[in-house]
Amino acid sequence: MRERNAAILEKAKLYENEFIKSISKDEKPSFHLCAPIGWINDPNGFSTFNDEYHLFYQYYPYDTIWGPMHWGHSKTKDFIKWEQLPVALAPDEDYDMEGCFSGSAIEDDGKHIIMYTGVLDKTNEEGKRILRQTQCIAIGDGINYEKLDCNPVITNEMLPEGSSLEDFRDPKIWKDGNEFYTVVASRSKDGSGQILMYKSRDLRNWEYVTIVDKSENKIGRMWECPDFFKLDENYILVISPQEVKADKNGFHNGNNTAYIIGKYDKNNNNFTREKYSVIDYGLDFYAPQTFEAKDGRRIMVGWMHSWENRIVPHDFKWCGMMTIPRELTIKDGFLIQNPIREIENYYKNTVEYNDLSIEKEISLEGINGRAIDITLDIDASKSEEFQIKVAKNEEYETLISYNPRKSIVTFDRSYSGKYGDTLHRRDISVKENDGKIKLRLIIDKYSVEIFINDGEHVMTSTFYTPLNATDITFSSQGLTLANIKKHDIIV
Ligand code: FRU
């Protein structure tokens, strides 16, 4: 084995330190975590350590496109204000030279344990390309992380027969009693996704437990980034399926996210699926990851970007944001998501309008901006369509509309300022409720997360409209009654 190449990590740290200074704070979102410099994708290692919350991410500091994966690192006390820490992992060992792919973290016995996928890509003596994904451990103190000398700890020999050796990644670790468990994404014999479970007492020696669930080519093909946890009496398996076919207003073509809800019999390691559904219906949401905070909240964060679309302006030196962390609950067998409540600590300049009658396009004094939390309680029963335009000026606008006749909410960024933006509109079916709906929009410079009816549905999308477009207007075809409340978010 080749010696670890420590210079690769050092180089990334130095680069980060040097070049982050060249990006002004004003260019970046106010309260969403984003790439410090270069590219980020999946959230990784969302966990508590020493009473602070840590979030790592797939990271390539040197360019605004994907490259050999490092793990970037940030921490927060309240999920809104983030502090950046030095790069935690670099692809510097034989078994991860092609990248330290996604994974997770937990705190155990005063140590911060990371589990990630090492990607090996080499050409053997016969000139044949060997691509392998295996699972590895690194242990740290919240800043520096050491990879175990016995890595990789879960190898290809530990896969069920016929599974792909190349698609085996994204371990999500947890501890139950004295045992560590992990779920890992894998591609089965039939070419579609399966989620495998392993367990270990010491993090070094792992044994295969079971297949938690599999796609059988029904929910997309390969499933990435699994997460598995208990919420109330239910177990939730989160997956990010690739190559999904569009399905009315549910899945869209390409990469999606889904949760499978069911029961888990721990003694027999048997998960029984009850139903599955989409997690987020927007254009930019993928690879979410959760953890349980000390106060018992199950909190999820997702990558606020998509593999399908590259709409980030050419002059940006950073690419990729995370969603606002979301509190998860279950209602009537469905997953409910709401923005982390700590956002309320940053409310300023609250403006409220009650009993508004809206028909022609209006703007409201004090309601504008690009870093806001705005809630609308709407009765559109006498309307054909209600529209909100945000990030607007004479040239640009981003449209959110509600059709009460069809119970459809639409997000449309056709006029947000990016040509080349081919996938720019989505419709989602919401509950019929006599034309009444509640919409909460979390807007942060380049993104809007639309929480519908207190988190029953969420639509997350980005738009890279110039920051001087700050107007917001409301209009209705026919009469809409509305209560509107807005807070600026000042961090
Ligand atoms: C999901 C994903 C993961 C992988 C990572 C690589 O977005 O493809 O499966 O670990 O990105 O960056």
Coordinates of C-alpha atoms and ligand atoms in Angstrom, one line a residue:
M1 CA 0.0 0.0 0.0
R2 CA 1.1 3.5 -0.8
E3 CA 1.6 5.8 2.2
R4 CA -1.0 8.3 3.0
N5 CA -0.4 11.5 1.0
A6 CA -0.9 14.1 3.7
A7 CA -0.1 16.9 1.3
I8 CA -3.4 16.5 -0.4
L9 CA -5.3 17.6 2.7
E10 CA -2.9 20.4 3.5
K11 CA -3.1 21.8 0.0
A12 CA -7.0 21.9 0.2
K13 CA -6.8 23.7 3.6
L14 CA -4.4 26.3 2.3
Y15 CA -6.3 26.8 -0.8
E16 CA -9.5 27.3 1.1
N17 CA -8.0 29.7 3.5
E18 CA -6.4 31.8 0.7
F19 CA -9.3 32.0 -1.7
I20 CA -12.4 32.3 0.5
K21 CA -11.3 35.8 1.1
S22 CA -12.0 36.7 -2.5
I23 CA -15.7 36.1 -2.1
S24 CA -17.7 38.8 -0.4
K25 CA -20.2 37.8 2.2
D26 CA -22.9 39.8 0.4
E27 CA -22.7 37.4 -2.6
K28 CA -23.6 34.4 -0.4
P29 CA -26.9 33.4 1.1
S30 CA -27.6 35.0 4.5
F31 CA -28.6 32.0 6.6
H32 CA -28.2 28.9 4.4
L33 CA -24.9 27.0 4.4
C34 CA -23.2 27.2 1.0
A35 CA -20.0 26.2 -0.6
P36 CA -17.1 28.1 1.0
I37 CA -15.4 28.1 -2.4
G38 CA -15.7 25.8 -5.3
W39 CA -18.3 23.0 -5.4
I40 CA -20.3 21.2 -2.8
N41 CA -22.9 18.5 -3.1
D42 CA -24.5 16.1 -0.5
P43 CA -24.7 17.0 3.2
N44 CA -22.6 14.5 5.1
G45 CA -22.0 13.7 8.8
F46 CA -24.9 15.8 10.2
S47 CA -24.4 15.2 13.9
T48 CA -23.9 16.6 17.4
F49 CA -20.4 16.8 18.8
N50 CA -19.5 18.6 22.1
D51 CA -22.9 20.2 22.2
E52 CA -22.6 21.8 18.8
Y53 CA -24.0 20.7 15.5
H54 CA -21.6 19.6 12.8
L55 CA -22.3 19.4 9.1
F56 CA -19.8 18.1 6.5
Y57 CA -20.4 18.1 2.8
Q58 CA -19.1 16.6 -0.5
Y59 CA -16.5 19.3 -1.5
Y60 CA -14.2 20.1 -4.3
P61 CA -12.6 23.5 -3.4
Y62 CA -10.7 24.0 -6.7
D63 CA -13.6 24.6 -9.1
T64 CA -17.3 25.2 -9.3
I65 CA -17.9 21.7 -10.8
W66 CA -17.7 18.3 -9.2
G67 CA -14.1 16.9 -8.8
P68 CA -12.3 14.4 -6.5
M69 CA -14.3 14.6 -3.4
H70 CA -13.1 16.0 -0.1
W71 CA -15.2 16.6 3.0
G72 CA -15.8 20.2 3.8
H73 CA -16.8 21.0 7.4
S74 CA -18.9 23.6 9.3
K75 CA -20.6 23.8 12.6
T76 CA -23.4 25.7 14.2
K77 CA -25.1 26.2 17.6
D78 CA -28.5 27.1 16.2
F79 CA -28.7 25.9 12.5
I80 CA -28.9 29.4 11.2
K81 CA -25.4 30.9 11.9
W82 CA -22.6 28.6 10.5
E83 CA -19.0 28.7 11.3
Q84 CA -16.6 27.3 8.8
L85 CA -13.9 24.7 9.9
P86 CA -11.0 23.4 7.9
V87 CA -11.5 20.6 5.3
A88 CA -11.9 17.4 7.2
L89 CA -11.1 14.6 4.7
A90 CA -9.2 14.5 1.5
P91 CA -8.8 11.7 -1.0
D92 CA -5.3 10.7 0.1
E93 CA -5.2 6.9 0.5
D94 CA -5.1 4.1 -2.0
Y95 CA -8.6 3.1 -1.2
D96 CA -10.1 6.6 -1.5
M97 CA -7.8 8.2 -4.1
E98 CA -10.8 8.8 -6.4
G99 CA -12.8 10.4 -3.7
C100 CA -14.2 10.4 -0.1
F101 CA -17.8 10.0 -1.0
S102 CA -20.8 10.6 1.1
G103 CA -21.3 9.3 4.6
S104 CA -22.4 10.2 8.1
A105 CA -21.1 10.8 11.6
I106 CA -22.0 10.2 15.3
E107 CA -20.6 11.2 18.6
D108 CA -19.4 8.2 20.7
D109 CA -17.4 8.2 23.9
G110 CA -16.1 11.7 23.4
K111 CA -15.0 11.0 19.8
H112 CA -16.4 12.1 16.5
I113 CA -16.8 9.1 14.3
I114 CA -17.1 9.5 10.5
M115 CA -18.2 6.7 8.2
Y116 CA -17.7 7.4 4.5
T117 CA -17.2 5.7 1.1
G118 CA -13.8 5.3 -0.3
V119 CA -13.6 5.2 -4.1
L120 CA -10.7 3.4 -5.7
D121 CA -10.2 3.7 -9.4
K122 CA -7.1 2.1 -10.9
T123 CA -5.9 0.2 -13.9
N124 CA -4.5 -3.2 -13.2
E125 CA -1.5 -5.0 -14.8
E126 CA -3.7 -6.2 -17.7
G127 CA -4.8 -2.6 -18.4
K128 CA -8.2 -3.2 -17.0
R129 CA -10.0 -0.4 -15.1
I130 CA -10.9 -1.4 -11.5
L131 CA -13.5 0.8 -9.9
R132 CA -14.5 -0.1 -6.3
Q133 CA -16.5 1.5 -3.5
T134 CA -16.0 0.4 0.1
Q135 CA -16.9 1.8 3.5
C136 CA -14.3 3.5 5.7
I137 CA -14.0 5.1 9.2
A138 CA -12.2 8.2 10.4
I139 CA -12.2 9.4 14.0
G140 CA -11.7 12.9 15.1
D141 CA -11.9 15.7 17.7
G142 CA -14.3 18.0 15.9
I143 CA -11.5 19.5 13.7
N144 CA -8.9 16.9 12.8
Y145 CA -9.8 13.4 11.6
E146 CA -7.7 10.3 11.3
K147 CA -8.6 7.5 9.0
L148 CA -8.4 4.0 10.6
D149 CA -5.4 1.9 9.6
C150 CA -7.7 -1.1 8.9
N151 CA -9.8 0.8 6.3
P152 CA -11.8 -0.1 4.4
V153 CA -13.9 -1.7 7.0
I154 CA -16.7 -2.9 4.8
T155 CA -15.4 -4.4 1.6
N156 CA -16.8 -5.9 -1.5
E157 CA -16.6 -9.4 -0.1
M158 CA -19.3 -8.5 2.3
L159 CA -21.9 -7.7 -0.4
P160 CA -24.8 -10.1 -1.1
E161 CA -24.1 -12.2 -4.1
G162 CA -24.4 -10.5 -7.5
S163 CA -24.3 -7.0 -6.1
S164 CA -22.4 -4.3 -8.0
L165 CA -18.8 -3.7 -6.7
E166 CA -18.9 -0.3 -8.2
D167 CA -22.1 1.1 -6.7
F168 CA -21.8 0.6 -3.0
R169 CA -21.9 3.9 -1.1
D170 CA -23.2 6.5 1.3
P171 CA -23.2 4.7 4.7
K172 CA -25.5 6.2 7.4
I173 CA -24.3 5.1 10.9
W174 CA -26.1 5.0 14.2
K175 CA -25.6 3.3 17.6
D176 CA -28.2 1.1 19.3
G177 CA -27.1 -0.2 22.7
N178 CA -23.6 -1.4 22.4
E179 CA -23.7 -1.9 18.6
F180 CA -23.1 0.3 15.7
Y181 CA -25.3 -0.1 12.7
T182 CA -25.1 1.3 9.2
V183 CA -27.3 1.3 6.1
V184 CA -25.5 1.5 2.7
A185 CA -26.7 2.0 -0.8
S186 CA -26.0 -0.7 -3.3
R187 CA -27.0 -1.9 -6.7
S188 CA -28.5 -5.4 -6.8
K189 CA -28.3 -8.2 -9.3
D190 CA -31.1 -6.8 -11.4
G191 CA -29.3 -3.4 -11.7
S192 CA -31.6 -1.5 -9.4
G193 CA -31.2 -0.2 -5.9
Q194 CA -31.1 -2.0 -2.6
I195 CA -30.3 -0.8 0.9
L196 CA -28.0 -3.0 3.0
M197 CA -27.6 -3.1 6.7
Y198 CA -24.4 -4.0 8.6
K199 CA -23.4 -4.0 12.3
S200 CA -20.3 -3.9 14.4
R201 CA -19.2 -3.7 18.0
D202 CA -15.9 -1.9 17.5
L203 CA -16.2 0.0 14.2
R204 CA -13.4 -2.1 12.7
N205 CA -15.2 -5.5 12.3
W206 CA -18.5 -5.4 10.5
E207 CA -21.0 -8.1 9.6
Y208 CA -23.7 -8.1 7.0
V209 CA -27.2 -8.1 8.5
T210 CA -29.9 -7.8 5.9
I211 CA -31.4 -6.1 2.8
V212 CA -33.7 -3.4 4.3
D213 CA -35.6 -2.7 1.1
K214 CA -35.0 -2.7 -2.6
S215 CA -36.3 -1.0 -5.7
E216 CA -36.8 -3.9 -8.1
N217 CA -36.7 -1.3 -10.8
K218 CA -39.9 0.3 -9.5
I219 CA -38.7 3.5 -7.7
G220 CA -36.0 4.6 -10.1
R221 CA -32.8 2.5 -10.5
M222 CA -29.8 2.9 -8.2
W223 CA -30.8 4.4 -4.8
E224 CA -28.3 6.8 -3.2
C225 CA -27.8 8.3 0.2
P226 CA -30.0 6.1 2.5
D227 CA -31.1 7.2 6.0
F228 CA -33.0 5.0 8.4
F229 CA -34.6 6.1 11.6
K230 CA -37.6 5.8 14.0
L231 CA -40.1 8.6 14.1
D232 CA -42.9 8.1 16.5
E233 CA -43.9 4.5 16.0
N234 CA -42.8 4.4 12.4
Y235 CA -39.6 3.7 10.7
I236 CA -38.6 5.8 7.8
L237 CA -36.2 4.8 5.1
V238 CA -35.0 7.9 3.1
I239 CA -33.6 7.3 -0.4
S240 CA -32.4 9.4 -3.3
P241 CA -33.3 7.3 -6.4
Q242 CA -31.7 7.9 -9.7
E243 CA -33.3 7.5 -13.2
V244 CA -36.9 7.9 -11.9
K245 CA -39.6 8.3 -14.5
A246 CA -42.0 11.3 -14.2
D247 CA -45.2 10.4 -12.5
K248 CA -47.9 13.1 -12.8
N249 CA -47.3 15.7 -10.1
G250 CA -45.2 13.3 -8.0
F251 CA -41.8 12.3 -9.2
H252 CA -40.1 14.2 -11.9
N253 CA -37.7 12.6 -14.5
G254 CA -34.2 12.0 -13.2
N255 CA -32.9 12.2 -9.6
N256 CA -35.6 12.4 -6.9
T257 CA -35.9 11.9 -3.2
A258 CA -38.4 9.6 -1.4
Y259 CA -39.2 8.3 2.0
I260 CA -40.5 4.8 2.6
I261 CA -42.6 4.5 5.7
G262 CA -43.1 1.2 7.5
K263 CA -42.5 -1.0 10.5
Y264 CA -39.2 -2.5 11.6
D265 CA -38.9 -5.7 13.6
K266 CA -35.5 -5.3 15.3
N267 CA -35.3 -8.9 16.5
N268 CA -35.7 -10.3 13.0
N269 CA -34.2 -7.3 11.2
N270 CA -37.3 -7.1 9.1
F271 CA -38.6 -3.9 7.6
T272 CA -42.1 -4.0 6.2
R273 CA -42.9 -1.2 3.7
E274 CA -46.3 0.5 4.1
K275 CA -46.0 3.3 1.5
Y276 CA -43.7 5.7 -0.1
S277 CA -43.8 9.3 -1.2
V278 CA -41.8 12.2 -2.5
I279 CA -39.9 14.2 0.1
D280 CA -39.6 17.5 -1.8
Y281 CA -41.3 18.5 -5.0
G282 CA -39.1 21.4 -6.0
L283 CA -36.4 21.6 -8.7
D284 CA -33.4 21.6 -6.3
F285 CA -33.4 19.1 -3.5
Y286 CA -31.3 15.9 -3.2
A287 CA -29.4 13.6 -0.9
P288 CA -31.1 14.7 2.4
Q289 CA -29.7 13.5 5.7
T290 CA -31.1 13.6 9.2
F291 CA -29.9 13.3 12.8
E292 CA -31.6 13.4 16.2
A293 CA -30.7 16.5 18.2
K294 CA -30.3 16.3 22.0
D295 CA -33.8 17.6 22.5
G296 CA -35.2 14.8 20.5
R297 CA -36.0 16.6 17.3
R298 CA -35.3 14.7 14.1
I299 CA -33.7 17.3 11.8
M300 CA -33.1 17.0 8.1
V301 CA -31.0 19.0 5.6
G302 CA -30.8 18.4 1.9
W303 CA -28.5 19.6 -0.9
M304 CA -30.3 22.5 -2.5
H305 CA -29.2 21.9 -6.1
S306 CA -29.8 19.3 -8.7
W307 CA -27.6 17.0 -10.9
E308 CA -29.8 17.9 -13.9
N309 CA -29.4 21.6 -14.0
R310 CA -26.5 24.0 -14.0
I311 CA -27.9 27.4 -13.6
V312 CA -25.3 29.0 -11.3
P313 CA -24.0 32.2 -12.9
H314 CA -20.6 31.8 -14.7
D315 CA -18.9 34.4 -12.5
F316 CA -19.7 32.7 -9.2
K317 CA -16.7 31.3 -7.4
W318 CA -18.9 29.0 -5.3
C319 CA -21.6 26.5 -6.3
G320 CA -24.1 24.7 -4.1
M321 CA -26.2 25.4 -1.0
M322 CA -27.9 23.4 1.7
T323 CA -31.6 23.7 2.6
I324 CA -32.6 25.3 5.8
P325 CA -32.5 22.5 8.4
R326 CA -36.1 21.1 8.8
E327 CA -37.9 19.5 11.7
L328 CA -39.5 16.3 10.8
T329 CA -42.8 14.9 12.3
I330 CA -45.4 12.4 11.2
K331 CA -49.1 13.3 10.6
D332 CA -51.6 10.8 9.4
G333 CA -48.9 8.5 8.1
F334 CA -47.1 11.3 6.1
L335 CA -43.9 13.0 6.7
I336 CA -44.2 16.7 7.7
Q337 CA -41.4 19.2 7.3
N338 CA -41.1 22.6 8.9
P339 CA -38.2 25.1 9.0
I340 CA -36.0 24.8 12.1
R341 CA -37.7 27.0 14.7
E342 CA -34.5 28.8 15.6
I343 CA -35.1 31.0 12.6
E344 CA -37.5 33.0 14.7
N345 CA -34.6 34.3 16.7
Y346 CA -33.5 36.3 13.6
Y347 CA -36.9 37.9 12.8
K348 CA -36.7 41.7 12.2
N349 CA -39.0 44.3 10.7
T350 CA -42.2 42.2 11.0
V351 CA -45.0 43.4 8.8
E352 CA -48.5 42.0 8.8
Y353 CA -51.6 42.6 6.7
N354 CA -54.9 41.0 7.6
D355 CA -58.1 40.6 5.6
L356 CA -56.6 41.7 2.4
S357 CA -58.8 41.5 -0.8
I358 CA -56.5 40.8 -3.7
E359 CA -57.4 41.0 -7.3
K360 CA -55.2 43.1 -9.6
E361 CA -51.5 42.9 -9.1
I362 CA -50.4 44.8 -5.9
S363 CA -47.3 45.3 -3.8
L364 CA -47.5 45.9 -0.1
E365 CA -45.4 48.4 1.8
G366 CA -42.7 46.7 3.8
I367 CA -43.1 43.4 2.0
N368 CA -40.1 42.8 -0.2
G369 CA -36.5 41.5 0.1
R370 CA -34.3 38.5 -0.6
A371 CA -33.9 37.2 3.0
I372 CA -37.3 36.8 4.4
D373 CA -39.8 34.4 6.0
I374 CA -43.3 35.1 4.7
T375 CA -46.5 33.3 5.5
L376 CA -49.8 33.7 3.5
D377 CA -53.1 32.4 4.7
I378 CA -55.2 32.3 1.5
D379 CA -58.8 31.9 0.7
A380 CA -58.9 31.7 -3.1
S381 CA -62.3 30.0 -3.3
K382 CA -63.6 32.8 -5.5
S383 CA -60.5 32.9 -7.7
E384 CA -59.2 31.0 -10.7
E385 CA -55.6 31.5 -9.7
F386 CA -53.6 33.3 -7.1
Q387 CA -50.0 34.4 -7.9
I388 CA -47.0 35.6 -5.9
K389 CA -44.0 37.0 -7.7
V390 CA -40.8 37.3 -5.8
A391 CA -37.2 38.5 -6.6
K392 CA -38.9 40.8 -9.0
N393 CA -37.9 44.0 -10.9
E394 CA -38.7 45.3 -14.3
E395 CA -36.7 42.5 -15.9
Y396 CA -37.1 39.4 -13.7
E397 CA -39.6 37.6 -11.6
T398 CA -40.0 34.2 -10.0
L399 CA -43.5 32.9 -9.9
I400 CA -45.4 30.9 -7.3
S401 CA -49.0 30.2 -8.1
Y402 CA -52.0 28.4 -6.6
N403 CA -54.8 27.1 -8.8
P404 CA -57.7 26.4 -6.3
R405 CA -59.8 24.7 -9.0
K406 CA -57.2 22.1 -9.6
S407 CA -55.5 22.2 -6.2
I408 CA -52.1 22.7 -7.8
V409 CA -49.2 24.8 -6.7
T410 CA -46.7 25.8 -9.4
F411 CA -43.2 27.1 -9.1
D412 CA -41.9 28.8 -12.3
R413 CA -38.5 30.4 -12.8
S414 CA -38.8 30.9 -16.6
Y415 CA -38.2 34.6 -16.0
S416 CA -35.7 34.4 -13.2
G417 CA -32.8 35.3 -15.4
K418 CA -31.1 32.1 -16.7
Y419 CA -31.3 31.0 -20.2
G420 CA -30.1 27.5 -20.5
D421 CA -32.4 26.6 -17.7
T422 CA -34.3 23.9 -19.3
L423 CA -36.1 22.4 -16.2
H424 CA -37.7 25.5 -14.9
R425 CA -41.2 24.7 -13.7
R426 CA -42.9 22.2 -11.5
D427 CA -46.5 21.6 -10.5
I428 CA -47.6 19.8 -7.4
S429 CA -51.0 18.5 -6.3
V430 CA -52.0 19.7 -2.9
K431 CA -55.0 18.8 -0.7
E432 CA -58.3 20.1 -1.8
N433 CA -59.6 22.5 0.8
D434 CA -62.3 24.7 -0.7
G435 CA -59.7 27.0 -2.1
K436 CA -57.9 27.6 1.2
I437 CA -54.2 27.1 1.5
K438 CA -51.3 28.2 3.7
L439 CA -48.0 29.0 2.1
R440 CA -44.8 29.8 4.0
L441 CA -41.9 30.9 1.8
I442 CA -38.3 30.9 3.1
I443 CA -36.4 33.1 0.7
D444 CA -32.7 33.5 1.0
K445 CA -31.1 35.4 -2.0
Y446 CA -31.0 32.5 -4.5
S447 CA -33.6 30.1 -3.2
V448 CA -37.2 29.7 -2.1
E449 CA -38.4 26.8 0.0
I450 CA -42.2 26.6 -0.1
F451 CA -43.8 24.9 2.9
I452 CA -47.4 24.2 2.1
N453 CA -50.1 23.7 4.8
D454 CA -47.7 23.6 7.7
G455 CA -45.2 21.3 6.0
E456 CA -47.5 18.7 4.3
H457 CA -45.7 19.4 1.1
V458 CA -42.4 21.2 0.3
M459 CA -41.1 22.6 -2.9
T460 CA -37.4 23.8 -2.9
S461 CA -35.9 25.6 -5.8
T462 CA -33.1 27.9 -6.6
F463 CA -33.1 31.0 -8.8
Y464 CA -30.0 33.1 -9.5
T465 CA -31.6 36.4 -10.2
P466 CA -29.5 39.5 -9.7
L467 CA -29.8 40.6 -6.1
N468 CA -31.2 44.0 -6.9
A469 CA -34.5 42.3 -7.8
T470 CA -36.3 42.5 -4.5
D471 CA -39.9 43.3 -5.2
I472 CA -42.8 41.0 -4.3
T473 CA -46.3 41.3 -5.8
F474 CA -49.6 39.5 -5.3
S475 CA -52.4 39.1 -7.8
S476 CA -55.5 37.0 -8.3
Q477 CA -57.9 36.2 -11.2
G478 CA -61.0 36.8 -9.3
L479 CA -61.1 37.6 -5.6
T480 CA -58.6 36.2 -3.1
L481 CA -58.7 36.9 0.6
A482 CA -55.4 36.8 2.4
N483 CA -53.5 37.3 5.6
I484 CA -49.9 38.0 5.1
K485 CA -47.0 38.2 7.6
K486 CA -43.4 38.8 6.7
H487 CA -40.2 38.9 8.7
D488 CA -36.8 39.9 7.5
I489 CA -34.1 37.4 8.5
I490 CA -31.1 39.3 9.7
V491 CA -28.2 37.2 10.8
Ligands
FRU1 C1 -25.2 11.7 -4.5 C2 -23.9 11.1 -4.8 C3 -23.5 10.0 -3.7 C4 -22.1 10.0 -3.8 C5 -21.7 11.5 -3.9 C6 -20.5 11.8 -4.7 O1 -25.4 13.0 -4.9 O2 -23.8 10.6 -6.1 O3 -24.1 8.8 -4.0 O4 -21.5 9.5 -2.6 O5 -22.8 12.1 -4.6 O6 -20.1 13.1 -4.6

